[in-house]
Amino acid sequence: APSAAISAKFGVCFACHGVDGHAILPTYPNLAGQNKDYLVQTLREFRDGKRPNDVMGPMAKPLSNNDIDEVAMYFADIKPGKK
Amino acid sequence: APSAAISAKFGVCFACHGVDGHAILPTYPNLAGQNKDYLVQTLREFRDGKRPNDVMGPMAKPLSNNDIDEVAMYFADIKPGKK
């Protein structure tokens, strides 16, 4: 389970993508074991509006580059398939 | 390993995303065990230009809805983490 700090900062991500990286809805992507660089690139694109998305834009907006790296690492490090 | 028919039709996908759904580059997403509905939605958005992407637009262009369902199922069914 994530540390208190991670949970506090990224609880909103876990709400849809799951604390284990398995999304709560089939139309949301699972993130467990996803490539860290891909996650960083994608979150930055959401944040900077390069990839417009009504849901993820506002989610990514407040994130610093450091936050993005941290949450990307969190999900990338989850062994996929582990519930 | 995929059937000959799948390989013939989706070999171009495997070139970047891997026949095992593990991408060849860290900036490309792994697709193994990804949610089928998410993959279908994403491929349609690429195909229909709703989600502009210089690489994936042309890849998705020729795909029929049936092709999209088939390749989405292929990747979704891979046990993630399996090399």
PDB file of C-alpha atoms in Angstrom:
ATOM      1  CA  ALA A   1       0.000   0.000   0.000  1.00  0.00           C
ATOM      2  CA  PRO A   2       1.220   3.517  -0.724  1.00  0.00           C
ATOM      3  CA  SER A   3       2.738   5.732   1.989  1.00  0.00           C
ATOM      4  CA  ALA A   4       0.541   8.296   3.720  1.00  0.00           C
ATOM      5  CA  ALA A   5       2.278  11.050   1.755  1.00  0.00           C
ATOM      6  CA  ILE A   6       1.605   9.364  -1.588  1.00  0.00           C
ATOM      7  CA  SER A   7      -2.005   8.643  -0.624  1.00  0.00           C
ATOM      8  CA  ALA A   8      -2.546  12.229   0.448  1.00  0.00           C
ATOM      9  CA  LYS A   9      -1.141  13.645  -2.754  1.00  0.00           C
ATOM     10  CA  PHE A  10      -2.411  11.115  -5.283  1.00  0.00           C
ATOM     11  CA  GLY A  11      -5.601   9.789  -3.692  1.00  0.00           C
ATOM     12  CA  VAL A  12      -7.557  11.445  -6.480  1.00  0.00           C
ATOM     13  CA  CYS A  13      -5.641   9.334  -9.024  1.00  0.00           C
ATOM     14  CA  PHE A  14      -6.371   6.175  -7.077  1.00  0.00           C
ATOM     15  CA  ALA A  15     -10.055   6.986  -7.081  1.00  0.00           C
ATOM     16  CA  CYS A  16     -10.270   6.100 -10.790  1.00  0.00           C
ATOM     17  CA  HIS A  17      -7.071   4.218 -11.585  1.00  0.00           C
ATOM     18  CA  GLY A  18      -7.051   2.184  -8.384  1.00  0.00           C
ATOM     19  CA  VAL A  19      -4.396   2.175  -5.672  1.00  0.00           C
ATOM     20  CA  ASP A  20      -3.236  -1.076  -7.356  1.00  0.00           C
ATOM     21  CA  GLY A  21      -3.270   0.518 -10.783  1.00  0.00           C
ATOM     22  CA  HIS A  22      -6.348  -1.379 -11.933  1.00  0.00           C
ATOM     23  CA  ALA A  23      -8.974   1.093 -13.119  1.00  0.00           C
ATOM     24  CA  ILE A  24     -12.457   1.084 -11.631  1.00  0.00           C
ATOM     25  CA  LEU A  25     -14.066   1.344 -15.084  1.00  0.00           C
ATOM     26  CA  PRO A  26     -13.198  -0.564 -18.264  1.00  0.00           C
ATOM     27  CA  THR A  27     -13.042   2.697 -20.188  1.00  0.00           C
ATOM     28  CA  TYR A  28     -10.215   3.972 -17.965  1.00  0.00           C
ATOM     29  CA  PRO A  29      -6.686   2.685 -18.488  1.00  0.00           C
ATOM     30  CA  ASN A  30      -4.996   0.357 -16.061  1.00  0.00           C
ATOM     31  CA  LEU A  31      -1.698   1.936 -15.031  1.00  0.00           C
ATOM     32  CA  ALA A  32      -0.065  -0.930 -13.122  1.00  0.00           C
ATOM     33  CA  GLY A  33       3.318  -1.674 -14.708  1.00  0.00           C
ATOM     34  CA  GLN A  34       2.856   0.967 -17.374  1.00  0.00           C
ATOM     35  CA  ASN A  35       6.076   2.548 -18.711  1.00  0.00           C
ATOM     36  CA  LYS A  36       7.181   5.404 -16.464  1.00  0.00           C
ATOM     37  CA  ASP A  37       8.365   7.606 -19.354  1.00  0.00           C
ATOM     38  CA  TYR A  38       5.042   7.114 -21.124  1.00  0.00           C
ATOM     39  CA  LEU A  39       3.150   8.120 -17.979  1.00  0.00           C
ATOM     40  CA  VAL A  40       5.338  11.203 -17.457  1.00  0.00           C
ATOM     41  CA  GLN A  41       4.945  12.265 -21.096  1.00  0.00           C
ATOM     42  CA  THR A  42       1.177  11.709 -21.000  1.00  0.00           C
ATOM     43  CA  LEU A  43       0.633  13.569 -17.716  1.00  0.00           C
ATOM     44  CA  ARG A  44       2.665  16.533 -18.965  1.00  0.00           C
ATOM     45  CA  GLU A  45       0.641  16.601 -22.199  1.00  0.00           C
ATOM     46  CA  PHE A  46      -2.573  16.614 -20.141  1.00  0.00           C
ATOM     47  CA  ARG A  47      -1.238  19.310 -17.835  1.00  0.00           C
ATOM     48  CA  ASP A  48       0.069  21.530 -20.612  1.00  0.00           C
ATOM     49  CA  GLY A  49      -3.016  21.094 -22.795  1.00  0.00           C
ATOM     50  CA  LYS A  50      -1.043  19.384 -25.549  1.00  0.00           C
ATOM     51  CA  ARG A  51      -3.408  16.499 -25.194  1.00  0.00           C
ATOM     52  CA  PRO A  52      -6.816  17.987 -24.379  1.00  0.00           C
ATOM     53  CA  ASN A  53      -8.917  15.870 -22.036  1.00  0.00           C
ATOM     54  CA  ASP A  54     -11.838  17.131 -19.981  1.00  0.00           C
ATOM     55  CA  VAL A  55     -11.173  14.741 -17.112  1.00  0.00           C
ATOM     56  CA  MET A  56      -7.395  14.530 -17.017  1.00  0.00           C
ATOM     57  CA  GLY A  57      -6.647  18.176 -17.832  1.00  0.00           C
ATOM     58  CA  PRO A  58      -7.866  19.489 -14.469  1.00  0.00           C
ATOM     59  CA  MET A  59      -6.354  16.493 -12.671  1.00  0.00           C
ATOM     60  CA  ALA A  60      -2.901  17.149 -14.073  1.00  0.00           C
ATOM     61  CA  LYS A  61      -3.038  20.945 -13.884  1.00  0.00           C
ATOM     62  CA  PRO A  62      -1.808  21.297 -10.285  1.00  0.00           C
ATOM     63  CA  LEU A  63       0.968  18.714 -10.599  1.00  0.00           C
ATOM     64  CA  SER A  64       4.606  19.773 -10.587  1.00  0.00           C
ATOM     65  CA  ASN A  65       7.150  17.884 -12.683  1.00  0.00           C
ATOM     66  CA  ASN A  66       8.267  16.267  -9.453  1.00  0.00           C
ATOM     67  CA  ASP A  67       4.706  15.172  -8.605  1.00  0.00           C
ATOM     68  CA  ILE A  68       4.356  13.739 -12.102  1.00  0.00           C
ATOM     69  CA  ASP A  69       7.589  11.768 -11.795  1.00  0.00           C
ATOM     70  CA  GLU A  70       6.534  10.509  -8.379  1.00  0.00           C
ATOM     71  CA  VAL A  71       3.080   9.252  -9.410  1.00  0.00           C
ATOM     72  CA  ALA A  72       4.445   7.830 -12.665  1.00  0.00           C
ATOM     73  CA  MET A  73       7.053   5.868 -10.712  1.00  0.00           C
ATOM     74  CA  TYR A  74       4.414   4.700  -8.259  1.00  0.00           C
ATOM     75  CA  PHE A  75       2.254   3.124 -10.973  1.00  0.00           C
ATOM     76  CA  ALA A  76       5.162   1.894 -13.106  1.00  0.00           C
ATOM     77  CA  ASP A  77       6.575  -0.002 -10.130  1.00  0.00           C
ATOM     78  CA  ILE A  78       3.390  -1.950  -9.447  1.00  0.00           C
ATOM     79  CA  LYS A  79       3.763  -5.547 -10.634  1.00  0.00           C
ATOM     80  CA  PRO A  80       0.945  -5.676 -13.234  1.00  0.00           C
ATOM     81  CA  GLY A  81      -1.694  -8.260 -12.624  1.00  0.00           C
ATOM     82  CA  LYS A  82      -1.261  -7.991  -8.861  1.00  0.00           C
ATOM     83  CA  LYS A  83      -4.677  -7.092  -7.438  1.00  0.00           C
TER      84      LYS A  83
ATOM     85  CA  ALA B   1       1.958 -16.481 -29.918  1.00  0.00           C
ATOM     86  CA  PRO B   2      -0.712 -14.882 -32.094  1.00  0.00           C
ATOM     87  CA  SER B   3      -2.322 -16.766 -35.011  1.00  0.00           C
ATOM     88  CA  ALA B   4      -1.008 -16.180 -38.534  1.00  0.00           C
ATOM     89  CA  ALA B   5      -4.118 -14.124 -39.307  1.00  0.00           C
ATOM     90  CA  ILE B   6      -3.595 -11.867 -36.278  1.00  0.00           C
ATOM     91  CA  SER B   7       0.102 -11.477 -37.044  1.00  0.00           C
ATOM     92  CA  ALA B   8      -0.632 -10.620 -40.664  1.00  0.00           C
ATOM     93  CA  LYS B   9      -3.189  -7.997 -39.746  1.00  0.00           C
ATOM     94  CA  PHE B  10      -1.610  -6.503 -36.641  1.00  0.00           C
ATOM     95  CA  GLY B  11       2.106  -7.058 -37.149  1.00  0.00           C
ATOM     96  CA  VAL B  12       2.535  -3.302 -37.453  1.00  0.00           C
ATOM     97  CA  CYS B  13       1.114  -2.927 -33.918  1.00  0.00           C
ATOM     98  CA  PHE B  14       3.483  -5.545 -32.570  1.00  0.00           C
ATOM     99  CA  ALA B  15       6.406  -3.673 -34.101  1.00  0.00           C
ATOM    100  CA  CYS B  16       6.100  -0.966 -31.425  1.00  0.00           C
ATOM    101  CA  HIS B  17       3.844  -2.433 -28.725  1.00  0.00           C
ATOM    102  CA  GLY B  18       5.398  -5.909 -28.794  1.00  0.00           C
ATOM    103  CA  VAL B  19       3.671  -9.174 -29.624  1.00  0.00           C
ATOM    104  CA  ASP B  20       3.569  -9.659 -25.830  1.00  0.00           C
ATOM    105  CA  GLY B  21       2.158  -6.185 -25.281  1.00  0.00           C
ATOM    106  CA  HIS B  22       5.395  -4.812 -23.832  1.00  0.00           C
ATOM    107  CA  ALA B  23       6.448  -1.749 -25.800  1.00  0.00           C
ATOM    108  CA  ILE B  24       9.875  -1.545 -27.403  1.00  0.00           C
ATOM    109  CA  LEU B  25      10.403   2.005 -26.122  1.00  0.00           C
ATOM    110  CA  PRO B  26       9.678   3.429 -22.669  1.00  0.00           C
ATOM    111  CA  THR B  27       7.772   6.317 -24.228  1.00  0.00           C
ATOM    112  CA  TYR B  28       5.269   3.907 -25.808  1.00  0.00           C
ATOM    113  CA  PRO B  29       2.550   2.358 -23.671  1.00  0.00           C
ATOM    114  CA  ASN B  30       2.552  -1.277 -22.697  1.00  0.00           C
ATOM    115  CA  LEU B  31      -0.766  -2.790 -23.777  1.00  0.00           C
ATOM    116  CA  ALA B  32      -0.611  -6.197 -22.104  1.00  0.00           C
ATOM    117  CA  GLY B  33      -3.674  -6.608 -19.868  1.00  0.00           C
ATOM    118  CA  GLN B  34      -4.944  -3.127 -20.678  1.00  0.00           C
ATOM    119  CA  ASN B  35      -8.745  -2.681 -20.504  1.00  0.00           C
ATOM    120  CA  LYS B  36     -10.367  -3.738 -23.784  1.00  0.00           C
ATOM    121  CA  ASP B  37     -12.958  -0.946 -23.728  1.00  0.00           C
ATOM    122  CA  TYR B  38     -10.228   1.637 -23.141  1.00  0.00           C
ATOM    123  CA  LEU B  39      -8.234   0.274 -26.084  1.00  0.00           C
ATOM    124  CA  VAL B  40     -11.308   0.275 -28.356  1.00  0.00           C
ATOM    125  CA  GLN B  41     -12.220   3.833 -27.340  1.00  0.00           C
ATOM    126  CA  THR B  42      -8.639   5.043 -27.823  1.00  0.00           C
ATOM    127  CA  LEU B  43      -8.155   3.385 -31.225  1.00  0.00           C
ATOM    128  CA  ARG B  44     -11.442   4.834 -32.475  1.00  0.00           C
ATOM    129  CA  GLU B  45     -10.428   8.297 -31.260  1.00  0.00           C
ATOM    130  CA  PHE B  46      -7.126   7.941 -33.105  1.00  0.00           C
ATOM    131  CA  ARG B  47      -8.857   6.670 -36.237  1.00  0.00           C
ATOM    132  CA  ASP B  48     -11.548   9.332 -36.245  1.00  0.00           C
ATOM    133  CA  GLY B  49      -9.149  12.177 -35.430  1.00  0.00           C
ATOM    134  CA  LYS B  50     -10.832  12.878 -32.106  1.00  0.00           C
ATOM    135  CA  ARG B  51      -7.472  12.319 -30.510  1.00  0.00           C
ATOM    136  CA  PRO B  52      -4.873  13.682 -32.931  1.00  0.00           C
ATOM    137  CA  ASN B  53      -1.628  11.720 -32.950  1.00  0.00           C
ATOM    138  CA  ASP B  54       0.921  11.775 -35.759  1.00  0.00           C
ATOM    139  CA  VAL B  55       1.964   8.173 -35.214  1.00  0.00           C
ATOM    140  CA  MET B  56      -1.284   6.472 -34.220  1.00  0.00           C
ATOM    141  CA  GLY B  57      -3.603   8.374 -36.572  1.00  0.00           C
ATOM    142  CA  PRO B  58      -2.276   6.699 -39.726  1.00  0.00           C
ATOM    143  CA  MET B  59      -1.991   3.356 -37.916  1.00  0.00           C
ATOM    144  CA  ALA B  60      -5.635   3.380 -36.896  1.00  0.00           C
ATOM    145  CA  LYS B  61      -6.996   4.897 -40.106  1.00  0.00           C
ATOM    146  CA  PRO B  62      -7.423   1.619 -42.043  1.00  0.00           C
ATOM    147  CA  LEU B  63      -8.886  -0.345 -39.147  1.00  0.00           C
ATOM    148  CA  SER B  64     -12.538  -1.372 -39.181  1.00  0.00           C
ATOM    149  CA  ASN B  65     -14.510  -1.481 -35.932  1.00  0.00           C
ATOM    150  CA  ASN B  66     -14.094  -5.247 -36.097  1.00  0.00           C
ATOM    151  CA  ASP B  67     -10.299  -4.967 -36.494  1.00  0.00           C
ATOM    152  CA  ILE B  68     -10.223  -2.599 -33.535  1.00  0.00           C
ATOM    153  CA  ASP B  69     -12.217  -4.990 -31.354  1.00  0.00           C
ATOM    154  CA  GLU B  70      -9.982  -7.868 -32.416  1.00  0.00           C
ATOM    155  CA  VAL B  71      -6.657  -6.177 -31.636  1.00  0.00           C
ATOM    156  CA  ALA B  72      -8.039  -4.672 -28.417  1.00  0.00           C
ATOM    157  CA  MET B  73      -9.110  -8.149 -27.281  1.00  0.00           C
ATOM    158  CA  TYR B  74      -5.740  -9.584 -28.261  1.00  0.00           C
ATOM    159  CA  PHE B  75      -3.817  -7.162 -26.019  1.00  0.00           C
ATOM    160  CA  ALA B  76      -6.367  -7.133 -23.211  1.00  0.00           C
ATOM    161  CA  ASP B  77      -6.184 -10.922 -22.947  1.00  0.00           C
ATOM    162  CA  ILE B  78      -2.413 -11.010 -22.471  1.00  0.00           C
ATOM    163  CA  LYS B  79      -1.556 -11.731 -18.833  1.00  0.00           C
ATOM    164  CA  PRO B  80       0.345  -8.541 -17.944  1.00  0.00           C
ATOM    165  CA  GLY B  81       3.888  -9.044 -16.815  1.00  0.00           C
ATOM    166  CA  LYS B  82       4.286 -12.137 -18.978  1.00  0.00           C
ATOM    167  CA  LYS B  83       7.280 -11.602 -21.250  1.00  0.00           C
TER     168      LYS B  83
END
